[in-house]
Every structure is written in C-alpha cells, then in structure tokens.
Short mmCIF file of N, CA and C in Angstrom, two decimals:
data_model
loop_
_atom_site.label_atom_id
_atom_site.label_comp_id
_atom_site.label_asym_id
_atom_site.label_seq_id
_atom_site.Cartn_x
_atom_site.Cartn_y
_atom_site.Cartn_z
N UNK A 801 21.05 45.47 -21.86
CA UNK A 801 19.76 44.83 -22.07
C UNK A 801 19.88 43.32 -21.88
N UNK A 802 21.04 42.85 -21.44
CA UNK A 802 21.21 41.41 -21.27
C UNK A 802 20.52 40.89 -20.00
N UNK A 803 20.33 41.73 -18.99
CA UNK A 803 19.73 41.32 -17.73
C UNK A 803 18.29 41.82 -17.68
N UNK A 804 17.39 41.24 -18.49
CA UNK A 804 16.03 41.74 -18.60
C UNK A 804 15.10 41.18 -17.53
N UNK A 805 15.48 40.09 -16.89
CA UNK A 805 14.63 39.48 -15.87
C UNK A 805 14.60 40.36 -14.62
N UNK A 806 13.39 40.60 -14.11
CA UNK A 806 13.25 41.38 -12.88
C UNK A 806 13.53 40.49 -11.68
N UNK A 807 14.18 41.05 -10.68
CA UNK A 807 14.39 40.33 -9.44
C UNK A 807 15.62 39.44 -9.48
N UNK A 808 15.73 38.63 -8.43
CA UNK A 808 16.87 37.75 -8.33
C UNK A 808 16.42 36.39 -7.82
N UNK A 809 17.35 35.46 -7.87
CA UNK A 809 17.10 34.09 -7.48
C UNK A 809 17.42 33.91 -6.00
N UNK A 810 16.55 33.21 -5.30
CA UNK A 810 16.80 32.84 -3.91
C UNK A 810 16.55 31.35 -3.80
N UNK A 811 17.49 30.62 -3.20
CA UNK A 811 17.40 29.17 -3.08
C UNK A 811 17.24 28.82 -1.61
N UNK A 812 16.23 28.03 -1.30
CA UNK A 812 15.99 27.62 0.08
C UNK A 812 15.99 26.09 0.14
N UNK A 813 16.86 25.56 0.98
CA UNK A 813 16.94 24.11 1.13
C UNK A 813 16.12 23.68 2.34
N UNK A 814 15.18 22.78 2.09
CA UNK A 814 14.34 22.24 3.15
C UNK A 814 14.82 20.84 3.49
N UNK A 815 14.09 20.14 4.33
CA UNK A 815 14.51 18.81 4.77
C UNK A 815 14.64 17.82 3.61
N UNK A 816 13.64 17.79 2.73
CA UNK A 816 13.63 16.80 1.65
C UNK A 816 13.67 17.40 0.25
N UNK A 817 13.67 18.72 0.16
CA UNK A 817 13.61 19.33 -1.17
C UNK A 817 14.33 20.68 -1.18
N UNK A 818 14.47 21.20 -2.37
CA UNK A 818 15.07 22.52 -2.58
C UNK A 818 14.02 23.38 -3.28
N UNK A 819 13.80 24.58 -2.75
CA UNK A 819 12.84 25.50 -3.36
C UNK A 819 13.60 26.63 -4.04
N UNK A 820 13.15 26.98 -5.23
CA UNK A 820 13.76 28.06 -6.00
C UNK A 820 12.73 29.19 -6.09
N UNK A 821 13.13 30.37 -5.63
CA UNK A 821 12.22 31.51 -5.57
C UNK A 821 12.72 32.63 -6.48
N UNK A 822 11.77 33.43 -6.97
CA UNK A 822 12.09 34.68 -7.66
C UNK A 822 11.70 35.79 -6.69
N UNK A 823 12.65 36.65 -6.39
CA UNK A 823 12.42 37.73 -5.43
C UNK A 823 12.57 39.07 -6.16
N UNK A 824 11.56 39.92 -6.03
CA UNK A 824 11.59 41.27 -6.61
C UNK A 824 11.43 42.24 -5.44
N UNK A 825 12.31 43.23 -5.38
CA UNK A 825 12.29 44.19 -4.28
C UNK A 825 10.91 44.82 -4.14
N UNK A 826 10.37 44.81 -2.91
CA UNK A 826 9.09 45.43 -2.63
C UNK A 826 7.89 44.53 -2.90
N UNK A 827 8.11 43.33 -3.44
CA UNK A 827 7.02 42.40 -3.73
C UNK A 827 7.22 41.12 -2.93
N UNK A 828 6.15 40.36 -2.83
CA UNK A 828 6.23 39.08 -2.14
C UNK A 828 7.03 38.10 -3.02
N UNK A 829 7.92 37.33 -2.38
CA UNK A 829 8.70 36.37 -3.17
C UNK A 829 7.79 35.30 -3.77
N UNK A 830 8.18 34.83 -4.95
CA UNK A 830 7.38 33.86 -5.69
C UNK A 830 8.14 32.54 -5.77
N UNK A 831 7.54 31.48 -5.22
CA UNK A 831 8.19 30.17 -5.34
C UNK A 831 7.93 29.64 -6.74
N UNK A 832 9.00 29.42 -7.46
CA UNK A 832 8.90 28.96 -8.85
C UNK A 832 8.89 27.44 -8.92
N UNK A 833 9.78 26.79 -8.16
CA UNK A 833 9.90 25.34 -8.19
C UNK A 833 10.24 24.80 -6.80
N UNK A 834 9.76 23.61 -6.51
CA UNK A 834 10.19 22.83 -5.35
C UNK A 834 10.60 21.47 -5.90
N UNK A 835 11.87 21.10 -5.70
CA UNK A 835 12.41 19.89 -6.31
C UNK A 835 13.00 18.99 -5.22
N UNK A 836 12.63 17.69 -5.19
CA UNK A 836 13.25 16.78 -4.22
C UNK A 836 14.77 16.69 -4.44
N UNK A 837 15.52 16.50 -3.36
CA UNK A 837 16.99 16.43 -3.46
C UNK A 837 17.45 15.44 -4.51
N UNK A 838 16.78 14.29 -4.59
CA UNK A 838 17.21 13.25 -5.52
C UNK A 838 17.03 13.64 -6.98
N UNK A 839 16.23 14.69 -7.26
CA UNK A 839 15.95 15.08 -8.65
C UNK A 839 16.63 16.39 -9.07
N UNK A 840 17.28 17.06 -8.14
CA UNK A 840 17.83 18.39 -8.44
C UNK A 840 18.80 18.35 -9.62
N UNK A 841 19.76 17.45 -9.58
CA UNK A 841 20.77 17.43 -10.64
C UNK A 841 20.16 17.01 -11.99
N UNK A 842 19.19 16.13 -11.97
CA UNK A 842 18.56 15.68 -13.22
C UNK A 842 17.68 16.77 -13.83
N UNK A 843 17.19 17.69 -12.99
CA UNK A 843 16.28 18.73 -13.48
C UNK A 843 16.95 20.10 -13.62
N UNK A 844 18.27 20.11 -13.74
CA UNK A 844 19.01 21.37 -13.88
C UNK A 844 18.49 22.23 -15.02
N UNK A 845 18.27 21.61 -16.16
CA UNK A 845 17.85 22.36 -17.34
C UNK A 845 16.50 23.05 -17.08
N UNK A 846 15.57 22.32 -16.50
CA UNK A 846 14.26 22.89 -16.19
C UNK A 846 14.39 24.06 -15.22
N UNK A 847 15.22 23.90 -14.21
CA UNK A 847 15.43 24.96 -13.22
C UNK A 847 16.04 26.19 -13.88
N UNK A 848 17.05 25.97 -14.72
CA UNK A 848 17.72 27.08 -15.41
C UNK A 848 16.77 27.83 -16.34
N UNK A 849 15.83 27.11 -16.94
CA UNK A 849 14.87 27.75 -17.86
C UNK A 849 13.98 28.77 -17.15
N UNK A 850 13.81 28.63 -15.86
CA UNK A 850 12.97 29.56 -15.10
C UNK A 850 13.73 30.82 -14.68
N UNK A 851 15.06 30.79 -14.74
CA UNK A 851 15.87 31.92 -14.29
C UNK A 851 16.89 32.24 -15.38
N UNK A 852 16.60 33.28 -16.17
CA UNK A 852 17.38 33.58 -17.37
C UNK A 852 18.47 34.63 -17.19
N UNK A 853 18.43 35.42 -16.12
CA UNK A 853 19.40 36.52 -15.99
C UNK A 853 20.81 35.97 -15.76
N UNK A 854 21.80 36.81 -16.06
CA UNK A 854 23.20 36.40 -15.88
C UNK A 854 23.52 36.14 -14.41
N UNK A 855 22.99 36.99 -13.52
CA UNK A 855 23.23 36.80 -12.09
C UNK A 855 22.63 35.48 -11.60
N UNK A 856 21.42 35.18 -12.06
CA UNK A 856 20.77 33.93 -11.68
C UNK A 856 21.54 32.74 -12.23
N UNK A 857 21.98 32.84 -13.48
CA UNK A 857 22.74 31.75 -14.10
C UNK A 857 24.03 31.50 -13.34
N UNK A 858 24.71 32.57 -12.94
CA UNK A 858 25.95 32.43 -12.18
C UNK A 858 25.69 31.78 -10.82
N UNK A 859 24.62 32.20 -10.18
CA UNK A 859 24.28 31.63 -8.88
C UNK A 859 23.93 30.14 -9.01
N UNK A 860 23.18 29.78 -10.06
CA UNK A 860 22.84 28.38 -10.30
C UNK A 860 24.09 27.56 -10.63
N UNK A 861 24.99 28.12 -11.42
CA UNK A 861 26.24 27.41 -11.73
C UNK A 861 26.99 27.06 -10.45
N UNK A 862 27.12 28.05 -9.58
CA UNK A 862 27.82 27.83 -8.31
C UNK A 862 27.08 26.80 -7.46
N UNK A 863 25.76 26.92 -7.40
CA UNK A 863 24.96 26.01 -6.59
C UNK A 863 25.09 24.57 -7.09
N UNK A 864 24.92 24.37 -8.40
CA UNK A 864 24.98 23.02 -8.95
C UNK A 864 26.39 22.42 -8.86
N UNK A 865 27.41 23.24 -8.96
CA UNK A 865 28.78 22.71 -8.91
C UNK A 865 29.13 22.17 -7.53
N UNK A 866 28.49 22.65 -6.48
CA UNK A 866 28.79 22.17 -5.13
C UNK A 866 27.69 21.30 -4.55
N UNK A 867 26.60 21.12 -5.26
CA UNK A 867 25.41 20.45 -4.72
C UNK A 867 25.70 19.02 -4.27
N UNK A 868 26.27 18.20 -5.16
CA UNK A 868 26.47 16.78 -4.83
C UNK A 868 27.43 16.61 -3.65
N UNK A 869 28.46 17.43 -3.58
CA UNK A 869 29.41 17.34 -2.47
C UNK A 869 28.72 17.68 -1.15
N UNK A 870 27.91 18.72 -1.14
CA UNK A 870 27.28 19.18 0.10
C UNK A 870 26.13 18.30 0.56
N UNK A 871 25.50 17.58 -0.37
CA UNK A 871 24.29 16.84 -0.03
C UNK A 871 24.40 15.36 -0.33
N UNK A 872 25.60 14.81 -0.33
CA UNK A 872 25.73 13.40 -0.70
C UNK A 872 24.97 12.47 0.24
N UNK A 873 24.86 12.82 1.53
CA UNK A 873 24.12 11.96 2.45
C UNK A 873 22.62 11.99 2.19
N UNK A 874 22.10 13.08 1.65
CA UNK A 874 20.67 13.16 1.34
C UNK A 874 20.35 12.49 0.01
N UNK A 875 21.34 12.33 -0.84
CA UNK A 875 21.12 11.73 -2.15
C UNK A 875 21.14 10.21 -2.10
N UNK A 876 21.64 9.65 -0.99
CA UNK A 876 21.73 8.21 -0.85
C UNK A 876 20.55 7.73 0.00
N UNK A 877 19.90 6.69 -0.48
CA UNK A 877 18.81 6.13 0.31
C UNK A 877 19.37 5.57 1.60
N UNK A 878 18.75 5.93 2.69
CA UNK A 878 19.20 5.44 3.98
C UNK A 878 18.68 4.02 4.19
N UNK A 879 19.54 3.17 4.76
CA UNK A 879 19.15 1.80 5.02
C UNK A 879 18.20 1.76 6.20
N UNK A 880 17.25 0.87 6.11
CA UNK A 880 16.33 0.64 7.22
C UNK A 880 16.75 -0.67 7.87
N UNK A 881 17.00 -0.64 9.16
CA UNK A 881 17.44 -1.83 9.88
C UNK A 881 16.26 -2.45 10.62
N UNK A 882 16.31 -3.76 10.75
CA UNK A 882 15.25 -4.48 11.43
C UNK A 882 15.41 -4.37 12.95
N UNK A 883 14.30 -4.35 13.63
CA UNK A 883 14.32 -4.39 15.09
C UNK A 883 14.52 -5.84 15.51
N UNK A 884 14.86 -6.09 16.78
CA UNK A 884 14.98 -7.48 17.23
C UNK A 884 13.71 -8.30 16.97
N UNK A 885 12.54 -7.71 17.20
CA UNK A 885 11.29 -8.43 16.94
C UNK A 885 11.14 -8.76 15.45
N UNK A 886 11.52 -7.83 14.58
CA UNK A 886 11.43 -8.07 13.14
C UNK A 886 12.42 -9.15 12.70
N UNK A 887 13.59 -9.20 13.31
CA UNK A 887 14.58 -10.23 12.98
C UNK A 887 14.00 -11.60 13.32
N UNK A 888 13.42 -11.73 14.53
CA UNK A 888 12.82 -13.01 14.93
C UNK A 888 11.71 -13.40 13.97
N UNK A 889 10.83 -12.46 13.65
CA UNK A 889 9.71 -12.73 12.73
C UNK A 889 10.21 -13.18 11.36
N UNK A 890 11.23 -12.50 10.84
CA UNK A 890 11.76 -12.85 9.52
C UNK A 890 12.50 -14.18 9.54
N UNK A 891 13.19 -14.49 10.63
CA UNK A 891 13.86 -15.79 10.71
C UNK A 891 12.82 -16.92 10.70
N UNK A 892 11.70 -16.73 11.38
CA UNK A 892 10.63 -17.74 11.37
C UNK A 892 10.08 -17.88 9.95
N UNK A 893 9.87 -16.75 9.27
CA UNK A 893 9.36 -16.81 7.89
C UNK A 893 10.35 -17.51 6.96
N UNK A 894 11.64 -17.26 7.15
CA UNK A 894 12.67 -17.91 6.32
C UNK A 894 12.64 -19.41 6.54
N UNK A 895 12.57 -19.82 7.81
CA UNK A 895 12.55 -21.25 8.13
C UNK A 895 11.32 -21.92 7.51
N UNK A 896 10.15 -21.31 7.64
CA UNK A 896 8.92 -21.87 7.07
C UNK A 896 8.98 -21.92 5.56
N UNK A 897 9.53 -20.87 4.95
CA UNK A 897 9.64 -20.82 3.48
C UNK A 897 10.59 -21.88 2.97
N UNK A 898 11.71 -22.05 3.64
CA UNK A 898 12.66 -23.10 3.23
C UNK A 898 12.02 -24.48 3.37
N UNK A 899 11.25 -24.70 4.43
CA UNK A 899 10.58 -25.99 4.62
C UNK A 899 9.64 -26.27 3.45
N UNK A 900 8.88 -25.27 3.01
CA UNK A 900 7.96 -25.44 1.88
C UNK A 900 8.72 -25.70 0.58
N UNK A 901 9.82 -24.99 0.38
CA UNK A 901 10.62 -25.19 -0.83
C UNK A 901 11.22 -26.59 -0.87
N UNK A 902 11.70 -27.08 0.28
CA UNK A 902 12.27 -28.43 0.34
C UNK A 902 11.19 -29.47 0.11
N UNK A 903 10.00 -29.23 0.65
CA UNK A 903 8.88 -30.16 0.45
C UNK A 903 8.53 -30.25 -1.04
N UNK A 904 8.53 -29.11 -1.74
CA UNK A 904 8.17 -29.08 -3.16
C UNK A 904 9.30 -29.60 -4.06
N UNK A 905 10.54 -29.48 -3.61
CA UNK A 905 11.70 -29.89 -4.42
C UNK A 905 12.72 -30.57 -3.50
N UNK A 906 12.42 -31.82 -3.07
CA UNK A 906 13.27 -32.46 -2.05
C UNK A 906 14.71 -32.72 -2.50
N UNK A 907 14.96 -32.90 -3.76
CA UNK A 907 16.31 -33.18 -4.25
C UNK A 907 17.01 -31.92 -4.78
N UNK A 908 16.37 -30.79 -4.62
CA UNK A 908 16.92 -29.50 -5.05
C UNK A 908 17.32 -29.52 -6.53
N UNK A 909 16.37 -29.88 -7.38
CA UNK A 909 16.61 -29.96 -8.82
C UNK A 909 16.46 -28.60 -9.51
N UNK A 910 15.62 -27.73 -8.94
CA UNK A 910 15.37 -26.43 -9.57
C UNK A 910 16.56 -25.50 -9.33
N UNK A 911 17.05 -24.85 -10.40
CA UNK A 911 18.21 -23.96 -10.25
C UNK A 911 17.97 -22.80 -9.28
N UNK A 912 16.74 -22.26 -9.25
CA UNK A 912 16.48 -21.15 -8.34
C UNK A 912 16.53 -21.59 -6.88
N UNK A 913 16.13 -22.84 -6.61
CA UNK A 913 16.23 -23.36 -5.24
C UNK A 913 17.69 -23.59 -4.85
N UNK A 914 18.46 -24.13 -5.79
CA UNK A 914 19.88 -24.35 -5.53
C UNK A 914 20.58 -23.01 -5.24
N UNK A 915 20.24 -21.99 -6.04
CA UNK A 915 20.82 -20.66 -5.84
C UNK A 915 20.40 -20.09 -4.48
N UNK A 916 19.13 -20.30 -4.10
CA UNK A 916 18.66 -19.83 -2.79
C UNK A 916 19.42 -20.53 -1.68
N UNK A 917 19.69 -21.81 -1.84
CA UNK A 917 20.47 -22.55 -0.84
C UNK A 917 21.88 -22.00 -0.72
N UNK A 918 22.52 -21.76 -1.85
CA UNK A 918 23.88 -21.20 -1.82
C UNK A 918 23.89 -19.83 -1.14
N UNK A 919 22.95 -19.00 -1.54
CA UNK A 919 22.90 -17.64 -0.97
C UNK A 919 22.57 -17.66 0.52
N UNK A 920 21.71 -18.59 0.94
CA UNK A 920 21.36 -18.70 2.36
C UNK A 920 22.60 -19.07 3.17
N UNK A 921 23.37 -20.04 2.68
CA UNK A 921 24.60 -20.41 3.39
C UNK A 921 25.59 -19.25 3.42
N UNK A 922 25.69 -18.53 2.32
CA UNK A 922 26.63 -17.41 2.29
C UNK A 922 26.23 -16.34 3.31
N UNK A 923 24.94 -16.00 3.36
CA UNK A 923 24.49 -15.00 4.32
C UNK A 923 24.61 -15.50 5.76
N UNK A 924 24.28 -16.80 5.97
CA UNK A 924 24.39 -17.34 7.32
C UNK A 924 25.84 -17.30 7.81
N UNK A 925 26.79 -17.54 6.90
CA UNK A 925 28.20 -17.49 7.31
C UNK A 925 28.61 -16.08 7.72
N UNK A 926 27.90 -15.07 7.24
CA UNK A 926 28.16 -13.68 7.64
C UNK A 926 27.41 -13.34 8.93
N UNK A 927 26.24 -13.96 9.14
CA UNK A 927 25.41 -13.68 10.32
C UNK A 927 25.98 -14.35 11.57
N UNK A 928 26.38 -15.60 11.45
CA UNK A 928 26.80 -16.40 12.60
C UNK A 928 27.86 -15.72 13.47
N UNK A 929 28.91 -15.10 12.90
CA UNK A 929 29.92 -14.47 13.76
C UNK A 929 29.38 -13.34 14.65
N UNK A 930 28.29 -12.70 14.24
CA UNK A 930 27.71 -11.67 15.09
C UNK A 930 27.10 -12.27 16.35
N UNK A 931 26.70 -13.54 16.26
CA UNK A 931 26.05 -14.19 17.39
C UNK A 931 27.03 -14.91 18.31
N UNK A 932 27.97 -15.69 17.75
CA UNK A 932 28.71 -16.62 18.59
C UNK A 932 30.20 -16.34 18.74
N UNK A 933 30.63 -15.12 18.55
CA UNK A 933 32.05 -14.80 18.75
C UNK A 933 32.19 -13.76 19.85
N UNK A 934 33.38 -13.67 20.38
CA UNK A 934 33.65 -12.68 21.42
C UNK A 934 33.46 -11.26 20.90
N UNK A 935 33.70 -11.05 19.62
CA UNK A 935 33.50 -9.73 19.02
C UNK A 935 32.04 -9.41 18.79
N UNK A 936 31.18 -10.43 18.86
CA UNK A 936 29.74 -10.26 18.71
C UNK A 936 29.05 -10.39 20.06
N UNK A 937 27.90 -11.03 20.06
CA UNK A 937 27.12 -11.18 21.29
C UNK A 937 27.60 -12.33 22.16
N UNK A 938 28.43 -13.22 21.59
CA UNK A 938 28.97 -14.37 22.32
C UNK A 938 27.85 -15.26 22.86
N UNK A 939 26.84 -15.51 22.06
CA UNK A 939 25.75 -16.42 22.41
C UNK A 939 25.95 -17.69 21.59
N UNK A 940 26.15 -18.80 22.27
CA UNK A 940 26.36 -20.08 21.61
C UNK A 940 25.02 -20.76 21.36
N UNK A 941 25.03 -21.75 20.47
CA UNK A 941 23.81 -22.51 20.19
C UNK A 941 23.30 -23.19 21.46
N UNK A 942 24.21 -23.72 22.27
CA UNK A 942 23.79 -24.39 23.52
C UNK A 942 23.14 -23.40 24.48
N UNK A 943 23.61 -22.13 24.48
CA UNK A 943 22.96 -21.10 25.32
C UNK A 943 21.51 -20.90 24.90
N UNK A 944 21.28 -20.87 23.60
CA UNK A 944 19.93 -20.71 23.07
C UNK A 944 19.07 -21.91 23.42
N UNK A 945 19.64 -23.11 23.31
CA UNK A 945 18.88 -24.32 23.65
C UNK A 945 18.46 -24.31 25.11
N UNK A 946 19.36 -23.93 25.99
CA UNK A 946 19.03 -23.87 27.42
C UNK A 946 17.98 -22.80 27.70
N UNK A 947 18.16 -21.63 27.13
CA UNK A 947 17.27 -20.50 27.42
C UNK A 947 15.87 -20.71 26.85
N UNK A 948 15.78 -21.33 25.67
CA UNK A 948 14.49 -21.47 25.00
C UNK A 948 13.91 -22.89 25.07
N UNK A 949 14.66 -23.83 25.66
CA UNK A 949 14.16 -25.19 25.84
C UNK A 949 14.02 -25.98 24.56
N UNK A 950 14.98 -25.91 23.68
CA UNK A 950 14.94 -26.68 22.45
C UNK A 950 16.26 -27.45 22.31
N UNK A 951 16.31 -28.46 21.48
CA UNK A 951 17.54 -29.21 21.28
C UNK A 951 17.93 -30.03 22.50
N UNK A 952 19.11 -30.63 22.46
CA UNK A 952 19.53 -31.53 23.53
C UNK A 952 19.79 -30.79 24.84
N UNK A 953 20.41 -29.64 24.80
CA UNK A 953 20.67 -28.88 26.03
C UNK A 953 19.36 -28.41 26.65
N UNK A 954 18.39 -28.07 25.86
CA UNK A 954 17.09 -27.64 26.36
C UNK A 954 16.33 -28.77 27.01
N UNK A 955 16.37 -29.97 26.40
CA UNK A 955 15.69 -31.12 26.97
C UNK A 955 16.35 -31.53 28.28
N UNK A 956 17.67 -31.50 28.32
CA UNK A 956 18.39 -31.82 29.54
C UNK A 956 17.99 -30.87 30.66
N UNK A 957 17.90 -29.59 30.32
CA UNK A 957 17.56 -28.56 31.30
C UNK A 957 16.14 -28.74 31.82
N UNK A 958 15.23 -29.11 30.94
CA UNK A 958 13.84 -29.29 31.35
C UNK A 958 13.66 -30.56 32.18
N UNK A 959 14.55 -31.52 32.02
CA UNK A 959 14.46 -32.77 32.76
C UNK A 959 14.86 -32.62 34.22
N UNK A 960 15.18 -31.44 34.67
CA UNK A 960 15.50 -31.19 36.06
C UNK A 960 16.97 -31.12 36.34
N UNK A 961 17.80 -31.33 35.34
CA UNK A 961 19.25 -31.25 35.55
C UNK A 961 19.72 -29.84 35.26
N UNK A 962 19.82 -29.06 36.30
CA UNK A 962 20.31 -27.69 36.17
C UNK A 962 21.83 -27.71 36.10
N UNK A 963 22.43 -26.92 35.26
CA UNK A 963 23.89 -26.85 35.20
C UNK A 963 24.40 -25.57 35.73
#
C-alpha cells in the first residue's frame, strides 16, 4: 500500500524549462508543472510534493542529483556582446558623459567621480591592447586619425599631404 499514486512520472526538458507530467496507462498525460531551468533546484520540494510514489521519488532523486552537471550552461546567464555599431555609440556616450562630469566637478573632488576615473583608466588599459597590438587589430591612433580626419595626422592628410 506504499505506492498508492496512480501512474508514473515523466520529465520533459524543453529549451527554457522542464515539464513534469503524470502519466497513467490508457489516459492522456497530465502536465503537473513547468519550471524554468534557473528555478528547478530551488523548487525541488514543490516538485516532489506533486509526485509521492516511491518510483517517482527515486526518479526525481536521480534527476536532481545530475541536473546541475547536465545543465550548467543553461543555468548561467549568457553574456550579451555589443555589435561594432553599439561599441561606437557607447564610446560616444561615455565621452559625452565624462565631459559633463568634468564640467560639473573640474577638480574631481567627488569620490564617485574619482572612482569613475580610476575605473575608466583600468578598463581602458584592458581595451587598448585589443586595438593597437599585433595580437589584436593592430590599429594605431595615427591610423584612426588618418582614416577619420581627426588629430594631427588627420589634419596633415586633409591638407593634401598624402603619405
């Protein structure tokens, strides 16, 4: 009399969630729960409460014991990377924002501005090697000046002196 629950447990993994079904022979399967991957481990107790039989409990034990290993890539938020157009747009916004911050606090007296300055230099020191080294794109500042017509190399180029 220990296995009083009719039917058995069937687990179906979808793209973003896991569905738990109760299946009884000769009847249409009944979806009991649909749980997003990120919530499966946190909602174990709720899931177990819906399936009381020993066979279901054993199947859930096995499922939960291997879940994190099998689905670790789905449990981690995927990073979203910027497109080249978004990088340009954000760099313009950063430059304009820094200009406004400097205008409002020219001597950098506010601690949050000083911290922003430190962090900006730290990030820039990580960004720069991607642009101007042989291991990166190998684009120098003077290349940008010539191509976009800014700075001393750009003015020289516009003055008719081709190099």
